[in-house]
Short mmCIF file of C-alpha atoms in Angstrom, two decimals:
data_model
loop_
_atom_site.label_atom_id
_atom_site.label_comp_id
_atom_site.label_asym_id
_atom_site.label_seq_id
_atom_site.Cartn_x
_atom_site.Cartn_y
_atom_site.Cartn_z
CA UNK A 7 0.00 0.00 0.00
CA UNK A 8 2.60 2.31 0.19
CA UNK A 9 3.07 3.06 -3.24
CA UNK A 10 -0.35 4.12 -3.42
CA UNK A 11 0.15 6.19 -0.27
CA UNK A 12 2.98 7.92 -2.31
CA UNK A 13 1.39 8.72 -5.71
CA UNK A 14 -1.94 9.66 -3.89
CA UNK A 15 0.67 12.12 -2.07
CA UNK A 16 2.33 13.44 -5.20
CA UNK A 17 -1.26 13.90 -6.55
CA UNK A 18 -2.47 15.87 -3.81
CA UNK A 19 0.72 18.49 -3.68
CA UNK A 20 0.37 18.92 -7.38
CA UNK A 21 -3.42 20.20 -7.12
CA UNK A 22 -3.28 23.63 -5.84
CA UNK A 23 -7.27 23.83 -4.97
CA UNK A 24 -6.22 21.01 -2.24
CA UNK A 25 -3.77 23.14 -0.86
CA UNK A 26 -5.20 26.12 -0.75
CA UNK A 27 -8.47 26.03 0.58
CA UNK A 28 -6.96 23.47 4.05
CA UNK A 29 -4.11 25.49 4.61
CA UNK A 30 -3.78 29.22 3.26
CA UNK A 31 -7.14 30.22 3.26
CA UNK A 32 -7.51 29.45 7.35
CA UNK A 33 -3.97 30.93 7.79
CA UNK A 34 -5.27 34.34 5.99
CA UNK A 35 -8.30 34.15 7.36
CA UNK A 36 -7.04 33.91 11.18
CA UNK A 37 -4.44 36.77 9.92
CA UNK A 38 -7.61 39.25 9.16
CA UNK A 39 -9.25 38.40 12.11
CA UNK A 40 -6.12 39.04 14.52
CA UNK A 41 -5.76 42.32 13.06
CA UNK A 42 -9.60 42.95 13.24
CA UNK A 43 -10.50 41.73 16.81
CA UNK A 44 -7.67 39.60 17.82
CA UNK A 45 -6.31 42.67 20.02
CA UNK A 46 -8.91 43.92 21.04
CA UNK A 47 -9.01 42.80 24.60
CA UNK A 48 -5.00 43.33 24.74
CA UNK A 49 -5.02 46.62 23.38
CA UNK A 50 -3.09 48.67 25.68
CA UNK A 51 -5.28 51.40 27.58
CA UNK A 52 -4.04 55.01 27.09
CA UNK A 53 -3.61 56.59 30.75
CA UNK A 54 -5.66 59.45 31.09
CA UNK A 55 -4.04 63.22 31.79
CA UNK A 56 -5.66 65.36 34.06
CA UNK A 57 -4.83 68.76 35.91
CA UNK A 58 -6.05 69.42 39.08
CA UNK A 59 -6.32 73.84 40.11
CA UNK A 60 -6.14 73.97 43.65
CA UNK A 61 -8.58 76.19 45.34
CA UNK A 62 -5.18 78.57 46.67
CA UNK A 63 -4.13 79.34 43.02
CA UNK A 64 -8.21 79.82 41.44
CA UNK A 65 -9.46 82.22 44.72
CA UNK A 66 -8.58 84.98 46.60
CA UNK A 67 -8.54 83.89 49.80
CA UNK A 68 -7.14 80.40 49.62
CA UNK A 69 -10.06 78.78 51.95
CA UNK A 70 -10.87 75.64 52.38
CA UNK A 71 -7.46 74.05 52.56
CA UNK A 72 -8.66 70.84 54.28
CA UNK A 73 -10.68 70.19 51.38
CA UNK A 74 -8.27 70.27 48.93
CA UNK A 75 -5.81 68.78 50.76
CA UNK A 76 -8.65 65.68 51.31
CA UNK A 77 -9.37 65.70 47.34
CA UNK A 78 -6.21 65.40 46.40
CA UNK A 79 -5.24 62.89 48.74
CA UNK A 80 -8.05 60.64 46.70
CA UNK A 81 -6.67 61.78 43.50
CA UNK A 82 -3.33 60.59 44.98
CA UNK A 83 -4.56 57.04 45.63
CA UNK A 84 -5.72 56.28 42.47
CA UNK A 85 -4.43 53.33 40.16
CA UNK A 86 -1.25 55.35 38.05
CA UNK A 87 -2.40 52.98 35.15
CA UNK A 88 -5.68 54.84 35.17
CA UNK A 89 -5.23 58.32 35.31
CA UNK A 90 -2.12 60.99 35.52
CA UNK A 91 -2.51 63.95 37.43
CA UNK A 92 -0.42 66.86 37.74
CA UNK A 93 -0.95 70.12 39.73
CA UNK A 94 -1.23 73.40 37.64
CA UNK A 95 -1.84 77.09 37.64
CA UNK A 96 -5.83 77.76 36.01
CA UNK A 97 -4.22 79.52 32.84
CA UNK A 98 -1.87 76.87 32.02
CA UNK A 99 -4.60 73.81 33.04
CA UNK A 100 -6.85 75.68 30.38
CA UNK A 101 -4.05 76.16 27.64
CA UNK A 102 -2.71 72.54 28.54
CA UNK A 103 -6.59 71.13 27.44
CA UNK A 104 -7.46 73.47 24.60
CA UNK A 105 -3.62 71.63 23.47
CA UNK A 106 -5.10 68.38 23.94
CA UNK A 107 -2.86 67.52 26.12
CA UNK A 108 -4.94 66.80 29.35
CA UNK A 109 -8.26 65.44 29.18
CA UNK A 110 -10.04 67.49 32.07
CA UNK A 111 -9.53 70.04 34.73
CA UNK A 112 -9.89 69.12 38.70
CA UNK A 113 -11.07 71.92 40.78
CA UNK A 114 -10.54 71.82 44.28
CA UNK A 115 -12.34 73.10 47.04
CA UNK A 116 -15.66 72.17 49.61
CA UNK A 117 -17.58 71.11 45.87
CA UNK A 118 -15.12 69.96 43.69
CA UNK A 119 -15.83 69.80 39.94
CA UNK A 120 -14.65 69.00 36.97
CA UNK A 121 -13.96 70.74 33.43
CA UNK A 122 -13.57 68.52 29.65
CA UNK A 123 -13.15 69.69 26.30
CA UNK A 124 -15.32 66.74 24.68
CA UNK A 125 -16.91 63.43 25.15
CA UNK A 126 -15.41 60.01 25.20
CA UNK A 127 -13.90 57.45 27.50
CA UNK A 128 -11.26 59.50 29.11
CA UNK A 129 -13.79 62.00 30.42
CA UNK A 130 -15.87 59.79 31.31
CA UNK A 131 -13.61 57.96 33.69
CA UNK A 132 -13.01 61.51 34.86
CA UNK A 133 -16.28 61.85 35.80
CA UNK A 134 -16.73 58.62 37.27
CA UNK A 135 -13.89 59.48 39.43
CA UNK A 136 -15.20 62.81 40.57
CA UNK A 137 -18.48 60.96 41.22
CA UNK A 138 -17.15 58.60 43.07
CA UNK A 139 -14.93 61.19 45.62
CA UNK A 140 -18.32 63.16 46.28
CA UNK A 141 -20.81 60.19 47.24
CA UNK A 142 -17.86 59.03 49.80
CA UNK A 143 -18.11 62.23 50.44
CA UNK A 144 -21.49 62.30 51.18
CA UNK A 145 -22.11 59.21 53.03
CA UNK A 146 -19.54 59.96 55.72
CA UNK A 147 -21.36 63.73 56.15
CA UNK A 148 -24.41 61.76 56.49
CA UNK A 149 -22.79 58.98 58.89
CA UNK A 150 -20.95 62.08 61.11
CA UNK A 151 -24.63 63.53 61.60
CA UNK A 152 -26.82 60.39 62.00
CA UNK A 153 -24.04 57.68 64.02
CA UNK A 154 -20.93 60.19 64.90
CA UNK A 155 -20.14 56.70 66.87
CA UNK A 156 -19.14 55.39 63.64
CA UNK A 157 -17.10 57.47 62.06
CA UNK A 158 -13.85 55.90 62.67
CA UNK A 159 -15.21 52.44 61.58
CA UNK A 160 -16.62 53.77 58.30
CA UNK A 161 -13.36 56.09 57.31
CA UNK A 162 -11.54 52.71 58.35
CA UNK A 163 -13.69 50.53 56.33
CA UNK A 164 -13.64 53.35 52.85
CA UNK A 165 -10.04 53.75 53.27
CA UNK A 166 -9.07 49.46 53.07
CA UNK A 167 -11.52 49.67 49.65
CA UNK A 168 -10.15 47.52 46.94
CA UNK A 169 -10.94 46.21 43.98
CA UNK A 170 -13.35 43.19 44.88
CA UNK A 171 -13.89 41.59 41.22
CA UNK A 172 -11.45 40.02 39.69
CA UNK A 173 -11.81 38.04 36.42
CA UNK A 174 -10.91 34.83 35.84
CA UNK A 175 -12.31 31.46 34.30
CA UNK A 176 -13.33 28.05 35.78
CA UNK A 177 -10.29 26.55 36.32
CA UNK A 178 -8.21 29.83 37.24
CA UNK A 179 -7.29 30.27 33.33
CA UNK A 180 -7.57 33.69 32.40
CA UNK A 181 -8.99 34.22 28.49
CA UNK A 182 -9.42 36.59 25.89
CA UNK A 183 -12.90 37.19 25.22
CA UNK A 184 -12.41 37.14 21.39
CA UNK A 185 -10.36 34.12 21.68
CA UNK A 186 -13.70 32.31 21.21
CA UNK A 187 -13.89 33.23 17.84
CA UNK A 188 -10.35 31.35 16.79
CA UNK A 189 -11.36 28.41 18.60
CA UNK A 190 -14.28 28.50 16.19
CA UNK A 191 -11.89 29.63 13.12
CA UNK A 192 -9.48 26.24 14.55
CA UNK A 193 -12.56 24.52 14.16
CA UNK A 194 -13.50 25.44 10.43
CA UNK A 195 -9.78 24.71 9.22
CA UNK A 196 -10.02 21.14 10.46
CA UNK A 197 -13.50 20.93 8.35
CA UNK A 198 -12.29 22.49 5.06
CA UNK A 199 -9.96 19.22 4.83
CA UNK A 200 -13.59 18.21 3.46
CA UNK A 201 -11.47 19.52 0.20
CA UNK A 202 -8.88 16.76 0.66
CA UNK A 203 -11.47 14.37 1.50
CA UNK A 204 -13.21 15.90 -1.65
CA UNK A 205 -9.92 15.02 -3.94
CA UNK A 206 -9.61 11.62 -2.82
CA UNK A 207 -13.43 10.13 -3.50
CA UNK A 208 -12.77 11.54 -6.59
CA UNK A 209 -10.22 9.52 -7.35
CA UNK A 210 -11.87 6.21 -6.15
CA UNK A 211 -15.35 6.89 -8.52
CA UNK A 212 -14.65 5.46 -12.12
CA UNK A 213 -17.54 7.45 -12.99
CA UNK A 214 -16.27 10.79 -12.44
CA UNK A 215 -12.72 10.81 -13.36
CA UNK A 216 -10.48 8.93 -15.73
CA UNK A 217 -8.22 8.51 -12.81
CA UNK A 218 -10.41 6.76 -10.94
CA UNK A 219 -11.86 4.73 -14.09
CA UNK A 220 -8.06 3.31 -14.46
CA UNK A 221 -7.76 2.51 -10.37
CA UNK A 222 -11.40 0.57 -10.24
CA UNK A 223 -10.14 -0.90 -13.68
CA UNK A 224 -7.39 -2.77 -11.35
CA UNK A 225 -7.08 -5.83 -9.05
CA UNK A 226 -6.51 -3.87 -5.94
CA UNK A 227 -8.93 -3.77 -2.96
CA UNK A 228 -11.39 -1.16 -2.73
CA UNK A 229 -10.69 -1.26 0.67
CA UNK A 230 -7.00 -0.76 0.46
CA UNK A 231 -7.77 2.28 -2.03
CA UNK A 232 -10.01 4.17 0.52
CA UNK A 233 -7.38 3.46 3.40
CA UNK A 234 -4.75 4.61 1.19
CA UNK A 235 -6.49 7.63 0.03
CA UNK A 236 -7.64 8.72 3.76
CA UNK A 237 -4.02 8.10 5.20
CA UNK A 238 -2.62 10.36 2.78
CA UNK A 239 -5.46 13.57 3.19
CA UNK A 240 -5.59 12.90 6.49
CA UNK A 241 -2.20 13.32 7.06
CA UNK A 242 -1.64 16.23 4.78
CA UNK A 243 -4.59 18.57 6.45
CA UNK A 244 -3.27 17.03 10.03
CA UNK A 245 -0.19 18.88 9.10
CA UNK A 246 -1.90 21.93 7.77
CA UNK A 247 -4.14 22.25 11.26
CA UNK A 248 -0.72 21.72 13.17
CA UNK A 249 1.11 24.95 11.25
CA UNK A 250 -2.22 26.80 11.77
CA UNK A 251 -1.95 26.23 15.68
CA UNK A 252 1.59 26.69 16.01
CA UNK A 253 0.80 30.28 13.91
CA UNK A 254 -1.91 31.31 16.28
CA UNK A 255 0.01 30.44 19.41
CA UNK A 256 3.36 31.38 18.95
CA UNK A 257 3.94 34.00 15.45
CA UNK A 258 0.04 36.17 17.10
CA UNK A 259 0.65 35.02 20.32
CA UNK A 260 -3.34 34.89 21.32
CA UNK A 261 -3.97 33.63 24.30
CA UNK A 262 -4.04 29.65 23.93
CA UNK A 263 -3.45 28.64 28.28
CA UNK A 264 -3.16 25.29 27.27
CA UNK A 265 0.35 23.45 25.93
CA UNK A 266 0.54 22.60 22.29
CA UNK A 267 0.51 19.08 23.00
CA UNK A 268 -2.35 18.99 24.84
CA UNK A 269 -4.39 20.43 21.92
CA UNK A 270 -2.77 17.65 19.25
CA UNK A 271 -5.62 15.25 20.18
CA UNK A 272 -8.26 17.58 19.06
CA UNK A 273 -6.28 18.30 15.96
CA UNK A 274 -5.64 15.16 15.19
CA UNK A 275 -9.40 14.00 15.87
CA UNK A 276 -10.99 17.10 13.51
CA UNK A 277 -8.59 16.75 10.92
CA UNK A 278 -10.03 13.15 10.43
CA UNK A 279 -13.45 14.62 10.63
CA UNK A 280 -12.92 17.29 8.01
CA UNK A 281 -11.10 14.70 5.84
CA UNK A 282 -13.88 12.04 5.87
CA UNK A 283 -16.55 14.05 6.06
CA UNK A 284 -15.64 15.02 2.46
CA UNK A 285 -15.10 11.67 1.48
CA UNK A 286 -18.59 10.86 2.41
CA UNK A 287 -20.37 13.99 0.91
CA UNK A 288 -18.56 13.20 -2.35
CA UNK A 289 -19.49 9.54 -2.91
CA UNK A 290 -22.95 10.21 -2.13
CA UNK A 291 -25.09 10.46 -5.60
CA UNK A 292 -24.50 11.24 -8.84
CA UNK A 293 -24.10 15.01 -8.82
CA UNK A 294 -21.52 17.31 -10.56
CA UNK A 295 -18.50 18.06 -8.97
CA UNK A 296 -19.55 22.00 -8.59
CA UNK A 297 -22.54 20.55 -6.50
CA UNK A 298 -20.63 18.28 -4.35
CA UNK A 299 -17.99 21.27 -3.41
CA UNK A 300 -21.32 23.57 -2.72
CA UNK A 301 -22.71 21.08 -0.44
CA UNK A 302 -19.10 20.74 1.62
CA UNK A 303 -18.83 24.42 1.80
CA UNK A 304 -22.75 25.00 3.00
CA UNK A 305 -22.31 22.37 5.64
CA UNK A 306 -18.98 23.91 6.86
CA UNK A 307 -19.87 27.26 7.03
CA UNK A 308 -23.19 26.26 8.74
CA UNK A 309 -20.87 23.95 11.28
CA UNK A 310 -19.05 27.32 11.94
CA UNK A 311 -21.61 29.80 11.71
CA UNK A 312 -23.74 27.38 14.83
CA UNK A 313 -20.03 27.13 16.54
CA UNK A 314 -19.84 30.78 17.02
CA UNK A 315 -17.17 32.01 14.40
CA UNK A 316 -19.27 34.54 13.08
CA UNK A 317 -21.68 35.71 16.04
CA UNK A 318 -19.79 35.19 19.74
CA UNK A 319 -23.43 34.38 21.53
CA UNK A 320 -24.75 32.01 18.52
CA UNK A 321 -23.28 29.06 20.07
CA UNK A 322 -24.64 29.96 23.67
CA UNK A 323 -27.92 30.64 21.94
CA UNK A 324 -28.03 27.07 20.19
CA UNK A 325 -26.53 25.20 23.48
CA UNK A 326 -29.68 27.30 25.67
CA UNK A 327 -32.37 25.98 22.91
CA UNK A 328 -31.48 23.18 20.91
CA UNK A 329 -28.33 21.84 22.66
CA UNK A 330 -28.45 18.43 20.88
CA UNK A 331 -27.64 20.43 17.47
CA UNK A 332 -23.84 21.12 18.76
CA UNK A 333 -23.29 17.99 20.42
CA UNK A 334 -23.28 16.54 16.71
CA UNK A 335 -21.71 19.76 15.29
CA UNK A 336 -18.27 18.76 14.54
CA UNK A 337 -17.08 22.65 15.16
CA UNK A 338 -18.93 23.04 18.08
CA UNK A 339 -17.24 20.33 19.62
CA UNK A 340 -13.81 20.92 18.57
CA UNK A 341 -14.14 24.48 19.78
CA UNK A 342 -15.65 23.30 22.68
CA UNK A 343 -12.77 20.25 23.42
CA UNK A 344 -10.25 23.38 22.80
CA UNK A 345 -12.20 25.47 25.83
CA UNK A 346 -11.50 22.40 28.23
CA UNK A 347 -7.84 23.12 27.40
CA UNK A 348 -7.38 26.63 27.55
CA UNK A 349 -10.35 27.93 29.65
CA UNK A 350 -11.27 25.38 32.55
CA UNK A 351 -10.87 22.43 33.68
CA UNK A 352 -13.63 19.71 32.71
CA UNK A 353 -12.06 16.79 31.33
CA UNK A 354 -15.52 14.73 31.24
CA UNK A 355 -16.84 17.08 29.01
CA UNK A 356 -13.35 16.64 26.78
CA UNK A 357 -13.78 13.26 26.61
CA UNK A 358 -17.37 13.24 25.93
CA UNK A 359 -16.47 15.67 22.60
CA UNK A 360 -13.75 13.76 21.89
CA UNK A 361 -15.58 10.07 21.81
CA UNK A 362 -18.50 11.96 19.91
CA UNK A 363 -15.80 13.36 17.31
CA UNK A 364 -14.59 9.78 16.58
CA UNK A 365 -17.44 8.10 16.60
CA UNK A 366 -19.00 10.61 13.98
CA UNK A 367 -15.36 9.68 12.33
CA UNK A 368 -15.68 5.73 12.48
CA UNK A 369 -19.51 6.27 10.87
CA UNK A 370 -18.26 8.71 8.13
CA UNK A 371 -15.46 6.22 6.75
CA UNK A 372 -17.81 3.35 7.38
CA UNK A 373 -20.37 5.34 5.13
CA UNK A 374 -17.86 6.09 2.22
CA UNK A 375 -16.52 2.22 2.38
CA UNK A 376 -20.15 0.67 2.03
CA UNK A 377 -20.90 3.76 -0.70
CA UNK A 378 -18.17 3.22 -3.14
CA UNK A 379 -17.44 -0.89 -2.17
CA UNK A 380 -21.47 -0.89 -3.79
CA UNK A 381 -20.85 0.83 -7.06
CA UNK A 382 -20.91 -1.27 -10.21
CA UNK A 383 -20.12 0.31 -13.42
CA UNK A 384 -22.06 -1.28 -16.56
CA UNK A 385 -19.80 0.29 -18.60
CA UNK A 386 -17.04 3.56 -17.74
#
């Protein structure tokens, strides 16, 4: 068998519609999408300028130094990722934001307040922040003149304030939000080795190709053909998943948790499924070969679409309603075999997409044997 393995090889790498559509369309694909979304929840957030007028340099009197001294001590404490602040004179805070080079103007004093040139999320934070100072503010006035007993406990209490959410998934794996959508794109590269698949049922129908018309013509096992054939694509499009991986992880660097080698199984299980499930779609009927590559394309597109590659809650919406649809959904359940690696920890659900991936295998090359072992030719 293994000269068949090799001329079904040199076959394949010679047809540039097999090559293309498993392994450079996915990679360009994935490429687009990085530079669409694939940063989007890495970007790196712009600190926000600010200038704070103390009440000393914008009044005559300089009054109320306990207040200012109190609002800038909160200005002080905040997160230097979030905001800078620096200390100015009124005319240069106002030339400083007509420059663009602040985003707002502090004032100091018993009301403090706040002055933007525009809208957006810088002043908004701004605004948040000054929102935030003045109903602490408040609720210790209103503590000091309903339970003066309490004052100590409460300024205690406001002062120890952290943030109290922190996110994180099942398992303590941190993720991406968009990385959903290249689990689902991972998941549509191991179907379009349907096109592989595709290539070799070609060669194995007398009826469609001379090719095949000389290989039925001859003594060898239709068996041995099929085995031959799905060796050879499956190995070629197990090859093109693994450069797609190893682009995703290590050349964009998107947040994959999980090791390379614990994703292989998956890869090696939906490569198989791509490959045979194009196998099976082409020795089914009598069609033209234009119909046969619609019908491969419709169904993996529709696998993806229903997996969440191109709507993030479309997958959540079919597991809520018709759940049963993506536990037979080949994408779905790679994508979902890749979240037990990289998002949290539930190796039963793993292995139950990982059993349900190769049994849908075993039936699809069990199919495409009993299909083309069947076909008689009166006459080719």
């Amino acid at each position: 068998m293994g000269h068949l393995m090799k001329y079904s090889l040199l076959t394949k790498l010679k047809n540039i519609n097999i090559v293309f559509w498993p392994l450079f369309f996915p990679l360009a694909l994935t490429t687009l999408m990085y530079f669409a979304i694939g940063q989007m929840g890495e970007s790196d957030f712009e600190t926000v300028s600010v200038a704070v007028v103390t009440e000393e340099q914008n009044s005559v009197n300089g009054a109320r130094q306990e207040e200012n001294e109190v609002f800038l001590t909160f200005l002080n404490s905040m997160d230097t990722d979030l905001i800078r602040i620096e200390e100015m004179s009124e005319e240069d805070a106002m030339k400083a934001l007509e420059n663009g080079k602040i985003e707002g103007i502090f004032y100091t004093g018993e009301e403090p307040s706040l002055t933007v040139s525009g809208n957006g999320l810088p002043q908004s934070i701004l605004q948040m922040i000054l929102e935030s100072y003045t109903e602490g503010k408040q609720t210790l006035e209103d503590i000091a003149e309903s339970h003066p007993e309490g004052m100590t406990a409460a300024v205690r209490k406001m002062g120890e304030y952290t943030t109290a959410v922190e996110q994180i998934s099942l398992g303590g794996k941190t993720t991406n939000g968009n990385a959903q959508f290249f689990y689902a794109m991972i998941g549509m590269a191991c179907l379009y080795g349907c096109f592989l698949g595709y290539g070799s049922a070609m060669g194995l129908q007398a009826n469609l190709t001379a090719l095949a018309a000389r290989r039925c013509a001859g003594p060898v096992h239709r068996m041995k053909l099929i085995l031959s054939e799905l060796i050879v694509s499956f190995g070629l499009h197990f090859v093109n998943t693994l450069i797609l991986l190893a682009y995703v992880k290590y050349v964009l660097r998107l947040e994959f948790a999980g090791s390379y080698a614990e994703m292989l199984p998956i890869l090696f299980v939906g490569s198989m499924i791509g490959v045979t499930m194009g196998m099976f779609i082409t020795s089914v009927g009598r069609m033209g070969e234009g119909v046969k590559i619609g019908i491969m394309l419709a169904f993996s597109l529709t696998f993806s679409f229903l997996a969440g590659l191109m709507n993030a809650e479309m997958k959540n919406v079919v597991d809520r309603h018709v759940p049963f649809i993506n536990r037979i959904n080949p994408a779905a359940l790679i994508s979902d075999a890749l979240y037990c690696i990289n998002v949290y920890d539930a190796p039963a659900r793993y292995v139950q997409d990982m059993v349900i991936l190769s049994v849908l295998c075993v039936l699809l090359v069990a199919g495409t044997f009993l299909i083309i072992r069947r076909e008689r030719y009166g006459s080719i």
